[in-house]
Amino acid sequence: MEDLKAYLIEHPFLQGFSQHHLELIVGCAKNVRFDTGEFIFKEGQEANEFYLIRHGKVALEMYAAEKGHITIQTISEGDVLGWSWLIPPYNWQFDARAVEITRAIALDGKCLRDKCEHDHDLGFELLKRFSNIVSQRLESTRLQLLDVYGN
Amino acid sequence: MIAEAMQPMASRPFRIDRFWKETYDTFSMELMPLDGHTFSFEPGQFNMLYVWGAGEVPISISGNPTKNHILTHTVRAVGSVTKFMANLKKNDIVGVRGPYGVPWPVAEAHGHDIVIICGGIGLAPLRPALYYILHHREKFGKILMLYGARTPDDMLYVKELEQWRGRFDMHVSVTVDRADASWRGNVGVVTSLMPRFHFDREMTIALVCGPEIMMRYTLLELSKRGIMEENLYLSMERNMKCGIGVCGHCQFRHFFICKDGPVFRYDRIKHLMLRREL
Ligand SMILES: Cc1cc2nc3c(=O)[nH]c(=O)nc-3n(C[C@H](O)[C@H](O)[C@H](O)COP(=O)(O)OP(=O)(O)OC[C@H]3O[C@@H](n4cnc5c(N)ncnc54)[C@H](O)[C@@H]3O)c2cc1C
Ligand code: FES
């Protein structure tokens, strides 16, 4: 637990959380490891976790019958993977697959959702941070769609 | 020299000594002056390249500024002149005027950490800056290079990128916008690489080159991440005719990109970058 807490305090995503909130978050955290090629989640499955990546690389993929797996984005050390746990109906919208051996901290979304219901300050802090990530990803996706390097 | 000053629009003939494809739509050429003089330039400067029968276009110098016996250009074939150029071959003659323009502030950056961020063909004008920096490696702190391309097949200078990536004294990260499952590198726009690095607010100087929209987001992100705006530099592109501040084709409000740029300090043109028509 102490080890997890030390890492969580350092992670950019969690910086600025109060001691009390960090304790609540650590209570929902565990260490995980994925092998190269392993699926972390698949589109349509229930989304009950998110991940703070410690090492490695994860590809967010979509599967299209005629094109196979298409990588939309990769996520690496220091990044956050997954926000579907926060937004109903809590289902993953993409596949996530470890491109290399990946170590991460998994945060239990159900556990956190419960805690957020009881502690709205915690919920608000988490929402603020996730909306930042969502908006950055949206901006990135728009730039990708614009095909800026090609024109 | 006097003759040159009197004929500012006259090209010097150069012979293509080497010509090779970098990607399916991009090629590089090494040019040798036919008049026997050498050619010196500073990183970030460009030449007006004239192809007889096709026209003249501004192209950055992409070679090594410490080797002034070779003049290298990398060109993406996009329109009438550059597509014509793509069909040239060894020993063909090209007219060269230049070097023109304000260079990257590499000498002023001594003692700083350097961040180079480029997208697409934007790596070409930054390559001479990187050659300079690596040639004077001891004069700089940390060196970070982030490069974004459209797909793995669009990546320029792949062998060199691999060599730079293998060095212990710099960090290189590459990303592509689109890839199939065989690509094991990063996917996402170049700004998505930035959160992985810490930038020292006062120590870091950033050099940015790519399509204007990519630079806009990159510069915003860099200043959000604390780098001072007076330490951010970018290279702008505009259509050019004379290259020497006479014709007004490259006007960017009160600046002429050809002589006040192409390299600008971000805080000096930030207010212009969001204007739609200038
Ligand atoms: C300072 C400077 C340095 C440059 N360095 C390089 C370089 O190192 N390598 C390289 O491949 N290109 C470089 N360019 C861009 C290059 O000049 C243009 O791609 C070229 O002029 C297009 O000419 P064209 O006749 O082939 O295309 P055109 O037939 O004129 O046009 C083809 C397309 O390109 C667009 N276009 C035309 N001219 C420009 C321009 N100057 N800038 C942006 N878009 C343009 C047109 O709107 C059109 O969509 C540089 C431009 C500048 C201003
Ligand atoms: S190209 Fe003529 S003024 Fe700049």
Tab-separated table of C-alpha atoms and ligand atoms in Angstrom:
chain	number	residue	atom	x	y	z
A	1	MET	CA	0.000	0.000	0.000
A	2	GLU	CA	2.754	2.443	0.999
A	3	ASP	CA	4.558	1.675	-2.260
A	4	LEU	CA	1.401	2.360	-4.235
A	5	LYS	CA	0.786	5.567	-2.333
A	6	ALA	CA	4.325	6.810	-2.964
A	7	TYR	CA	3.868	6.253	-6.691
A	8	LEU	CA	0.385	7.761	-6.807
A	9	ILE	CA	1.550	10.947	-5.067
A	10	GLU	CA	4.208	11.388	-7.752
A	11	HIS	CA	1.940	10.761	-10.731
A	12	PRO	CA	1.188	14.019	-12.566
A	13	PHE	CA	-2.495	13.110	-12.789
A	14	LEU	CA	-2.888	13.007	-9.027
A	15	GLN	CA	-0.767	15.990	-8.099
A	16	GLY	CA	-2.543	18.527	-5.909
A	17	PHE	CA	-5.043	16.068	-4.393
A	18	SER	CA	-5.465	16.469	-0.639
A	19	GLN	CA	-3.955	13.843	1.660
A	20	HIS	CA	-7.441	12.687	2.551
A	21	HIS	CA	-8.460	12.187	-1.078
A	22	LEU	CA	-5.225	10.402	-1.907
A	23	GLU	CA	-5.962	7.935	0.917
A	24	LEU	CA	-9.399	7.310	-0.595
A	25	ILE	CA	-7.878	6.766	-4.054
A	26	VAL	CA	-5.157	4.411	-2.784
A	27	GLY	CA	-7.938	2.308	-1.271
A	28	CYS	CA	-9.169	1.589	-4.833
A	29	ALA	CA	-5.712	0.985	-6.397
A	30	LYS	CA	-3.697	-2.096	-7.275
A	31	ASN	CA	-0.572	-2.884	-9.288
A	32	VAL	CA	-1.062	-4.650	-12.624
A	33	ARG	CA	1.156	-5.951	-15.427
A	34	PHE	CA	0.331	-6.801	-19.034
A	35	ASP	CA	2.385	-8.867	-21.451
A	36	THR	CA	3.176	-7.804	-24.998
A	37	GLY	CA	0.089	-8.303	-27.144
A	38	GLU	CA	-2.260	-8.788	-24.194
A	39	PHE	CA	-5.636	-7.040	-24.354
A	40	ILE	CA	-6.268	-4.795	-21.352
A	41	PHE	CA	-9.866	-4.287	-22.372
A	42	LYS	CA	-12.050	-4.741	-25.427
A	43	GLU	CA	-14.671	-2.542	-27.028
A	44	GLY	CA	-18.134	-3.076	-25.557
A	45	GLN	CA	-16.971	-4.684	-22.307
A	46	GLU	CA	-17.944	-3.127	-19.008
A	47	ALA	CA	-15.542	-0.336	-18.034
A	48	ASN	CA	-14.762	-0.647	-14.376
A	49	GLU	CA	-11.183	0.541	-14.186
A	50	PHE	CA	-8.724	3.120	-15.360
A	51	TYR	CA	-4.948	2.881	-15.445
A	52	LEU	CA	-1.998	5.087	-14.593
A	53	ILE	CA	0.792	3.770	-16.800
A	54	ARG	CA	4.141	3.289	-15.028
A	55	HIS	CA	6.163	1.673	-17.858
A	56	GLY	CA	5.481	0.358	-21.317
A	57	LYS	CA	3.119	1.264	-24.085
A	58	VAL	CA	-0.543	0.594	-24.801
A	59	ALA	CA	-2.286	0.973	-28.158
A	60	LEU	CA	-5.903	2.101	-28.321
A	61	GLU	CA	-7.339	0.240	-31.275
A	62	MET	CA	-10.504	-0.088	-33.289
A	63	TYR	CA	-11.301	-3.120	-35.326
A	64	ALA	CA	-12.682	-2.669	-38.816
A	65	ALA	CA	-13.582	-5.783	-40.788
A	66	GLU	CA	-11.881	-4.561	-43.988
A	67	LYS	CA	-8.817	-2.976	-42.351
A	68	GLY	CA	-8.173	-5.103	-39.265
A	69	HIS	CA	-6.853	-3.457	-36.097
A	70	ILE	CA	-6.268	0.291	-36.483
A	71	THR	CA	-4.275	2.062	-33.807
A	72	ILE	CA	-5.872	5.368	-32.855
A	73	GLN	CA	-3.395	6.410	-30.210
A	74	THR	CA	-0.658	5.060	-27.989
A	75	ILE	CA	-0.415	5.690	-24.285
A	76	SER	CA	2.829	5.466	-22.323
A	77	GLU	CA	4.558	6.168	-19.056
A	78	GLY	CA	2.911	8.961	-17.081
A	79	ASP	CA	-0.309	8.817	-19.156
A	80	VAL	CA	-3.805	7.865	-18.059
A	81	LEU	CA	-5.648	5.094	-19.874
A	82	GLY	CA	-9.447	5.002	-19.932
A	83	TRP	CA	-12.276	7.274	-18.919
A	84	SER	CA	-15.279	5.119	-19.825
A	85	TRP	CA	-15.565	4.035	-16.155
A	86	LEU	CA	-16.700	7.601	-15.381
A	87	ILE	CA	-19.375	8.058	-18.013
A	88	PRO	CA	-22.516	5.913	-18.244
A	89	PRO	CA	-23.181	3.311	-19.565
A	90	TYR	CA	-19.599	2.456	-18.448
A	91	ASN	CA	-18.570	0.494	-21.539
A	92	TRP	CA	-15.200	0.621	-23.302
A	93	GLN	CA	-15.310	2.333	-26.665
A	94	PHE	CA	-12.004	0.936	-27.960
A	95	ASP	CA	-9.719	-2.035	-27.533
A	96	ALA	CA	-6.588	-1.432	-25.488
A	97	ARG	CA	-3.645	-3.708	-26.119
A	98	ALA	CA	-0.173	-3.707	-24.553
A	99	VAL	CA	2.372	-3.082	-27.344
A	100	GLU	CA	5.170	-3.992	-24.946
A	101	ILE	CA	5.320	-5.242	-21.362
A	102	THR	CA	3.352	-2.656	-19.454
A	103	ARG	CA	3.141	-1.978	-15.741
A	104	ALA	CA	0.375	0.208	-14.419
A	105	ILE	CA	-1.712	1.068	-11.417
A	106	ALA	CA	-5.299	0.039	-11.923
A	107	LEU	CA	-7.928	2.103	-10.162
A	108	ASP	CA	-11.209	0.391	-9.499
A	109	GLY	CA	-13.886	2.545	-11.117
A	110	LYS	CA	-16.831	1.109	-9.166
A	111	CYS	CA	-15.021	1.718	-5.916
A	112	LEU	CA	-14.169	5.275	-6.964
A	113	ARG	CA	-17.675	6.002	-8.240
A	114	ASP	CA	-19.031	5.011	-4.831
A	115	LYS	CA	-16.558	7.217	-3.056
A	116	CYS	CA	-17.385	10.123	-5.382
A	117	GLU	CA	-21.103	9.776	-4.569
A	118	HIS	CA	-20.284	10.224	-0.914
A	119	ASP	CA	-17.593	12.838	-1.328
A	120	HIS	CA	-18.517	15.275	-4.069
A	121	ASP	CA	-15.265	17.212	-3.665
A	122	LEU	CA	-13.399	14.078	-4.679
A	123	GLY	CA	-15.820	13.588	-7.585
A	124	PHE	CA	-15.380	17.169	-8.743
A	125	GLU	CA	-11.579	16.949	-8.619
A	126	LEU	CA	-11.613	13.724	-10.627
A	127	LEU	CA	-14.087	15.127	-13.151
A	128	LYS	CA	-11.967	18.247	-13.648
A	129	ARG	CA	-8.900	16.171	-14.374
A	130	PHE	CA	-10.665	13.729	-16.648
A	131	SER	CA	-12.395	16.495	-18.589
A	132	ASN	CA	-8.933	17.907	-19.238
A	133	ILE	CA	-7.772	14.584	-20.623
A	134	VAL	CA	-10.936	14.129	-22.671
A	135	SER	CA	-10.557	17.601	-24.172
A	136	GLN	CA	-6.877	17.001	-25.010
A	137	ARG	CA	-7.734	13.710	-26.693
A	138	LEU	CA	-10.536	15.371	-28.632
A	139	GLU	CA	-8.155	18.087	-29.809
A	140	SER	CA	-5.575	15.468	-30.830
A	141	THR	CA	-8.175	13.474	-32.701
A	142	ARG	CA	-9.303	16.582	-34.573
A	143	LEU	CA	-5.725	17.329	-35.589
A	144	GLN	CA	-5.263	13.739	-36.723
A	145	LEU	CA	-8.438	13.994	-38.804
A	146	LEU	CA	-7.248	17.240	-40.367
A	147	ASP	CA	-4.269	15.325	-41.736
A	148	VAL	CA	-2.108	18.372	-41.031
A	149	TYR	CA	1.274	16.941	-42.004
A	150	GLY	CA	-0.038	15.812	-45.338
A	151	ASN	CA	-1.427	19.108	-46.623
B	1	MET	CA	30.167	40.353	-54.653
B	2	ILE	CA	29.415	43.679	-56.366
B	3	ALA	CA	27.941	41.863	-59.323
B	4	GLU	CA	25.727	39.881	-56.970
B	5	ALA	CA	24.538	43.021	-55.177
B	6	MET	CA	23.640	44.554	-58.516
B	7	GLN	CA	21.749	41.486	-59.627
B	8	PRO	CA	19.911	40.299	-56.551
B	9	MET	CA	17.529	38.134	-58.583
B	10	ALA	CA	20.211	36.268	-60.536
B	11	SER	CA	20.606	32.571	-59.744
B	12	ARG	CA	23.900	30.721	-59.515
B	13	PRO	CA	23.909	27.472	-61.506
B	14	PHE	CA	24.380	24.330	-59.388
B	15	ARG	CA	24.772	20.770	-60.652
B	16	ILE	CA	22.850	17.957	-58.983
B	17	ASP	CA	25.536	15.671	-57.608
B	18	ARG	CA	23.205	13.234	-55.839
B	19	PHE	CA	19.456	12.810	-56.055
B	20	TRP	CA	17.456	10.320	-54.011
B	21	LYS	CA	13.968	9.610	-52.766
B	22	GLU	CA	13.298	10.066	-49.067
B	23	THR	CA	9.659	8.900	-49.203
B	24	TYR	CA	7.098	8.290	-51.962
B	25	ASP	CA	6.520	12.065	-52.370
B	26	THR	CA	9.717	13.578	-50.974
B	27	PHE	CA	13.231	13.688	-52.358
B	28	SER	CA	16.607	15.162	-51.459
B	29	MET	CA	19.360	16.494	-53.648
B	30	GLU	CA	22.955	17.503	-53.123
B	31	LEU	CA	24.053	20.426	-55.259
B	32	MET	CA	27.528	21.538	-56.315
B	33	PRO	CA	28.150	25.136	-57.474
B	34	LEU	CA	29.361	25.360	-61.054
B	35	ASP	CA	31.205	28.638	-60.349
B	36	GLY	CA	33.634	26.882	-57.966
B	37	HIS	CA	32.752	29.006	-54.920
B	38	THR	CA	31.630	27.358	-51.689
B	39	PHE	CA	28.296	27.945	-50.073
B	40	SER	CA	27.840	28.845	-46.425
B	41	PHE	CA	24.562	29.214	-44.607
B	42	GLU	CA	23.087	29.237	-41.162
B	43	PRO	CA	20.584	26.642	-39.911
B	44	GLY	CA	17.039	27.658	-40.823
B	45	GLN	CA	17.922	29.690	-43.913
B	46	PHE	CA	16.421	28.920	-47.308
B	47	ASN	CA	17.268	29.236	-50.994
B	48	MET	CA	15.149	30.163	-53.962
B	49	LEU	CA	15.546	27.146	-56.269
B	50	TYR	CA	14.937	27.774	-59.925
B	51	VAL	CA	14.112	25.001	-62.330
B	52	TRP	CA	14.285	26.091	-65.935
B	53	GLY	CA	10.962	25.646	-67.630
B	54	ALA	CA	9.044	25.246	-64.356
B	55	GLY	CA	9.631	28.158	-62.000
B	56	GLU	CA	11.207	29.157	-58.730
B	57	VAL	CA	10.293	28.085	-55.174
B	58	PRO	CA	11.658	28.740	-51.681
B	59	ILE	CA	13.177	25.613	-50.141
B	60	SER	CA	14.986	25.390	-46.804
B	61	ILE	CA	18.520	24.127	-46.670
B	62	SER	CA	18.385	20.728	-44.986
B	63	GLY	CA	22.079	19.811	-44.899
B	64	ASN	CA	24.958	20.255	-42.514
B	65	PRO	CA	26.051	23.873	-41.929
B	66	THR	CA	29.498	22.711	-40.851
B	67	LYS	CA	30.125	21.156	-44.296
B	68	ASN	CA	29.981	24.017	-46.737
B	69	HIS	CA	31.107	22.034	-49.777
B	70	ILE	CA	27.697	20.327	-50.021
B	71	LEU	CA	24.361	22.057	-50.373
B	72	THR	CA	21.431	19.797	-49.517
B	73	HIS	CA	17.707	20.367	-50.026
B	74	THR	CA	14.754	18.133	-49.216
B	75	VAL	CA	11.584	18.777	-51.166
B	76	ARG	CA	8.049	17.490	-51.012
B	77	ALA	CA	6.381	17.336	-54.400
B	78	VAL	CA	3.109	19.204	-53.903
B	79	GLY	CA	2.521	21.346	-56.984
B	80	SER	CA	3.721	22.437	-60.375
B	81	VAL	CA	7.346	23.359	-59.621
B	82	THR	CA	8.112	20.765	-56.962
B	83	LYS	CA	6.539	17.953	-59.022
B	84	PHE	CA	8.693	18.988	-61.974
B	85	MET	CA	11.715	19.024	-59.647
B	86	ALA	CA	10.914	15.508	-58.507
B	87	ASN	CA	11.794	14.313	-62.018
B	88	LEU	CA	15.268	15.857	-62.087
B	89	LYS	CA	18.287	13.597	-61.976
B	90	LYS	CA	22.028	13.590	-61.318
B	91	ASN	CA	23.927	16.191	-63.374
B	92	ASP	CA	20.850	18.321	-64.126
B	93	ILE	CA	21.305	22.028	-63.426
B	94	VAL	CA	19.300	24.023	-60.892
B	95	GLY	CA	19.478	27.791	-60.261
B	96	VAL	CA	20.132	28.795	-56.654
B	97	ARG	CA	19.609	32.203	-55.040
B	98	GLY	CA	20.376	32.633	-51.379
B	99	PRO	CA	20.882	31.842	-48.621
B	100	TYR	CA	18.074	34.031	-47.357
B	101	GLY	CA	16.218	34.630	-44.140
B	102	VAL	CA	16.672	34.774	-40.393
B	103	PRO	CA	18.207	31.570	-39.011
B	104	TRP	CA	17.407	29.536	-35.861
B	105	PRO	CA	19.090	31.212	-32.853
B	106	VAL	CA	21.444	28.290	-32.249
B	107	ALA	CA	24.449	30.344	-31.111
B	108	GLU	CA	22.296	32.374	-28.707
B	109	ALA	CA	20.963	29.096	-27.335
B	110	HIS	CA	24.358	28.014	-25.955
B	111	GLY	CA	23.990	26.964	-22.323
B	112	HIS	CA	20.311	26.012	-22.756
B	113	ASP	CA	18.311	22.808	-22.999
B	114	ILE	CA	16.957	22.429	-26.533
B	115	VAL	CA	13.591	21.080	-27.596
B	116	ILE	CA	13.106	20.505	-31.304
B	117	ILE	CA	9.551	19.801	-32.387
B	118	CYS	CA	8.712	19.171	-35.999
B	119	GLY	CA	5.937	17.833	-38.151
B	120	GLY	CA	6.129	16.407	-41.680
B	121	ILE	CA	8.554	18.209	-43.992
B	122	GLY	CA	9.240	20.591	-41.050
B	123	LEU	CA	12.091	18.306	-40.059
B	124	ALA	CA	14.061	19.491	-43.128
B	125	PRO	CA	14.664	23.095	-41.950
B	126	LEU	CA	15.400	21.874	-38.426
B	127	ARG	CA	17.951	19.275	-39.428
B	128	PRO	CA	20.762	21.840	-39.911
B	129	ALA	CA	20.017	23.191	-36.408
B	130	LEU	CA	20.342	19.708	-35.004
B	131	TYR	CA	23.620	19.146	-36.890
B	132	TYR	CA	24.934	22.384	-35.418
B	133	ILE	CA	23.805	21.475	-31.902
B	134	LEU	CA	25.325	17.987	-32.074
B	135	HIS	CA	28.546	19.419	-33.547
B	136	HIS	CA	28.750	21.720	-30.505
B	137	ARG	CA	27.189	19.202	-28.126
B	138	GLU	CA	29.130	20.367	-25.059
B	139	LYS	CA	27.628	23.843	-25.350
B	140	PHE	CA	24.070	22.619	-24.729
B	141	GLY	CA	22.192	21.002	-21.866
B	142	LYS	CA	19.542	18.384	-22.525
B	143	ILE	CA	18.405	17.805	-26.106
B	144	LEU	CA	14.958	16.528	-26.895
B	145	MET	CA	13.542	16.016	-30.346
B	146	LEU	CA	9.876	15.224	-31.057
B	147	TYR	CA	8.840	14.403	-34.603
B	148	GLY	CA	5.363	13.754	-35.942
B	149	ALA	CA	4.569	12.316	-39.364
B	150	ARG	CA	1.362	11.325	-41.063
B	151	THR	CA	2.148	7.596	-41.356
B	152	PRO	CA	5.333	5.498	-40.931
B	153	ASP	CA	5.840	5.753	-44.725
B	154	ASP	CA	5.932	9.555	-44.520
B	155	MET	CA	8.821	9.694	-42.070
B	156	LEU	CA	11.886	11.534	-43.327
B	157	TYR	CA	15.521	10.613	-42.665
B	158	VAL	CA	14.590	7.302	-41.027
B	159	LYS	CA	18.181	6.007	-40.768
B	160	GLU	CA	19.371	9.238	-39.199
B	161	LEU	CA	16.456	9.267	-36.779
B	162	GLU	CA	17.491	5.784	-35.686
B	163	GLN	CA	21.071	6.945	-35.168
B	164	TRP	CA	19.968	9.970	-33.156
B	165	ARG	CA	17.674	7.757	-31.119
B	166	GLY	CA	20.602	5.517	-30.291
B	167	ARG	CA	22.651	8.357	-28.785
B	168	PHE	CA	22.959	8.609	-25.038
B	169	ASP	CA	23.178	12.387	-25.077
B	170	MET	CA	19.829	13.195	-26.643
B	171	HIS	CA	16.275	11.947	-26.566
B	172	VAL	CA	14.257	11.367	-29.735
B	173	SER	CA	10.550	10.497	-29.817
B	174	VAL	CA	8.643	9.881	-32.999
B	175	THR	CA	4.911	9.578	-33.500
B	176	VAL	CA	2.588	9.021	-36.447
B	177	ASP	CA	-1.039	9.989	-36.959
B	178	ARG	CA	-2.048	6.689	-38.493
B	179	ALA	CA	-0.590	3.212	-38.454
B	180	ASP	CA	-1.530	-0.414	-38.782
B	181	ALA	CA	-0.833	-3.009	-36.110
B	182	SER	CA	2.683	-3.679	-37.478
B	183	TRP	CA	3.883	-0.252	-36.229
B	184	ARG	CA	5.198	-0.591	-32.698
B	185	GLY	CA	5.959	3.081	-32.117
B	186	ASN	CA	3.783	5.944	-30.884
B	187	VAL	CA	0.509	6.930	-32.504
B	188	GLY	CA	-1.000	10.376	-31.921
B	189	VAL	CA	-0.218	13.986	-32.770
B	190	VAL	CA	3.169	15.355	-31.787
B	191	THR	CA	1.715	17.349	-28.871
B	192	SER	CA	0.650	14.086	-27.237
B	193	LEU	CA	4.354	13.273	-26.636
B	194	MET	CA	4.958	16.387	-24.573
B	195	PRO	CA	3.403	15.481	-21.214
B	196	ARG	CA	6.058	12.775	-20.853
B	197	PHE	CA	8.827	15.354	-20.461
B	198	HIS	CA	9.711	17.996	-17.960
B	199	PHE	CA	10.863	21.333	-19.345
B	200	ASP	CA	12.871	23.775	-17.293
B	201	ARG	CA	11.028	27.087	-17.625
B	202	GLU	CA	14.002	29.360	-18.090
B	203	MET	CA	16.604	26.929	-19.384
B	204	THR	CA	14.667	25.556	-22.341
B	205	ILE	CA	14.656	26.930	-25.861
B	206	ALA	CA	12.206	25.355	-28.285
B	207	LEU	CA	12.511	25.331	-32.081
B	208	VAL	CA	9.302	24.401	-33.870
B	209	CYS	CA	8.572	23.776	-37.535
B	210	GLY	CA	5.664	22.171	-39.325
B	211	PRO	CA	2.291	23.037	-40.788
B	212	GLU	CA	0.938	26.258	-39.259
B	213	ILE	CA	-1.907	24.563	-37.401
B	214	MET	CA	0.458	22.005	-35.861
B	215	MET	CA	2.772	24.816	-34.736
B	216	ARG	CA	-0.117	26.748	-33.205
B	217	TYR	CA	-1.089	23.830	-30.961
B	218	THR	CA	2.515	22.909	-30.223
B	219	LEU	CA	3.440	26.432	-29.145
B	220	LEU	CA	0.335	26.756	-26.984
B	221	GLU	CA	1.180	23.456	-25.323
B	222	LEU	CA	4.820	24.468	-24.772
B	223	SER	CA	3.828	27.732	-23.157
B	224	LYS	CA	1.192	25.921	-21.057
B	225	ARG	CA	4.014	23.685	-19.890
B	226	GLY	CA	5.898	26.695	-18.642
B	227	ILE	CA	8.500	27.499	-21.314
B	228	MET	CA	8.833	31.272	-21.605
B	229	GLU	CA	7.352	32.656	-24.826
B	230	GLU	CA	10.562	34.537	-25.569
B	231	ASN	CA	12.292	31.136	-25.697
B	232	LEU	CA	9.970	29.697	-28.337
B	233	TYR	CA	10.920	29.970	-32.021
B	234	LEU	CA	9.071	28.864	-35.118
B	235	SER	CA	9.614	28.926	-38.862
B	236	MET	CA	6.779	30.302	-40.978
B	237	GLU	CA	5.910	29.600	-44.593
B	238	ARG	CA	4.261	31.902	-47.098
B	239	ASN	CA	4.244	31.994	-50.852
B	240	MET	CA	7.335	33.801	-52.098
B	241	LYS	CA	8.506	35.417	-55.294
B	242	CYS	CA	11.586	37.574	-54.698
B	243	GLY	CA	12.855	36.204	-51.366
B	244	ILE	CA	14.510	39.519	-50.542
B	245	GLY	CA	11.752	41.767	-49.213
B	246	VAL	CA	10.903	43.546	-52.468
B	247	CYS	CA	7.757	42.059	-53.994
B	248	GLY	CA	5.465	41.793	-50.956
B	249	HIS	CA	4.261	38.274	-51.797
B	250	CYS	CA	5.236	36.884	-48.423
B	251	GLN	CA	3.756	39.692	-46.372
B	252	PHE	CA	2.555	38.712	-42.901
B	253	ARG	CA	1.003	41.943	-41.577
B	254	HIS	CA	3.988	44.262	-41.075
B	255	PHE	CA	6.532	41.472	-41.592
B	256	PHE	CA	7.958	39.991	-44.748
B	257	ILE	CA	8.543	36.324	-44.035
B	258	CYS	CA	11.485	36.203	-46.462
B	259	LYS	CA	13.586	38.818	-44.665
B	260	ASP	CA	12.059	39.187	-41.157
B	261	GLY	CA	11.672	35.378	-40.965
B	262	PRO	CA	11.182	32.573	-41.751
B	263	VAL	CA	12.322	32.037	-38.144
B	264	PHE	CA	10.425	34.199	-35.651
B	265	ARG	CA	10.344	34.441	-31.893
B	266	TYR	CA	6.853	33.323	-30.928
B	267	ASP	CA	5.983	36.285	-28.698
B	268	ARG	CA	6.615	38.657	-31.619
B	269	ILE	CA	4.039	37.056	-33.927
B	270	LYS	CA	1.726	35.253	-31.518
B	271	HIS	CA	-0.992	37.894	-31.966
B	272	LEU	CA	-0.886	37.326	-35.732
B	273	MET	CA	-1.042	33.564	-35.700
B	274	LEU	CA	-4.733	33.402	-34.901
B	275	ARG	CA	-5.720	35.945	-37.558
B	276	ARG	CA	-7.322	34.297	-40.543
B	277	GLU	CA	-6.431	36.680	-43.323
B	278	LEU	CA	-3.219	38.640	-43.319
C	1	LIG	C1	10.842	29.768	-46.214
C	1	LIG	C2	10.267	28.528	-46.844
C	1	LIG	C3	10.940	27.339	-46.742
C	1	LIG	C4	10.414	26.175	-47.328
C	1	LIG	N1	11.116	25.022	-47.218
C	1	LIG	C5	10.656	23.924	-47.826
C	1	LIG	C6	11.411	22.720	-47.815
C	1	LIG	O1	12.483	22.632	-47.239
C	1	LIG	N2	10.904	21.654	-48.456
C	1	LIG	C7	9.684	21.691	-49.098
C	1	LIG	O2	9.288	20.674	-49.665
C	1	LIG	N3	8.948	22.804	-49.115
C	1	LIG	C8	9.422	23.922	-48.510
C	1	LIG	N4	8.676	25.065	-48.567
C	1	LIG	C9	7.385	25.034	-49.255
C	1	LIG	C10	7.597	25.145	-50.732
C	1	LIG	O3	8.118	26.406	-51.045
C	1	LIG	C11	6.253	24.949	-51.456
C	1	LIG	O4	5.770	23.662	-51.256
C	1	LIG	C12	6.433	25.183	-52.934
C	1	LIG	O5	6.639	26.546	-53.135
C	1	LIG	C13	5.249	24.736	-53.704
C	1	LIG	O6	5.479	25.068	-55.042
C	1	LIG	P1	4.828	24.300	-56.265
C	1	LIG	O7	4.955	25.149	-57.457
C	1	LIG	O8	5.345	22.918	-56.342
C	1	LIG	O9	3.337	24.181	-55.790
C	1	LIG	P2	2.096	25.054	-56.291
C	1	LIG	O10	1.649	24.529	-57.595
C	1	LIG	O11	2.408	26.511	-56.192
C	1	LIG	O12	1.062	24.712	-55.141
C	1	LIG	C14	0.799	23.412	-54.635
C	1	LIG	C15	0.157	23.523	-53.258
C	1	LIG	O13	1.074	24.076	-52.334
C	1	LIG	C16	0.561	25.267	-51.806
C	1	LIG	N5	1.693	26.202	-51.765
C	1	LIG	C17	2.297	26.830	-52.782
C	1	LIG	N6	3.317	27.555	-52.361
C	1	LIG	C18	3.377	27.419	-51.035
C	1	LIG	C19	4.220	27.923	-50.044
C	1	LIG	N7	5.233	28.722	-50.309
C	1	LIG	N8	4.001	27.547	-48.781
C	1	LIG	C20	2.995	26.726	-48.493
C	1	LIG	N9	2.165	26.213	-49.386
C	1	LIG	C21	2.340	26.550	-50.642
C	1	LIG	C22	-0.495	25.732	-52.727
C	1	LIG	O14	-1.464	26.499	-52.033
C	1	LIG	C23	-1.036	24.431	-53.216
C	1	LIG	O15	-1.959	23.899	-52.302
C	1	LIG	C24	9.177	26.226	-47.998
C	1	LIG	C25	8.492	27.428	-48.091
C	1	LIG	C26	9.021	28.569	-47.514
C	1	LIG	C27	8.273	29.851	-47.618
C	2	FES	S1	9.070	37.153	-51.226
C	2	FES	FE1	9.078	39.134	-52.009
C	2	FES	S2	8.854	40.322	-50.239
C	2	FES	FE2	9.115	38.340	-49.444
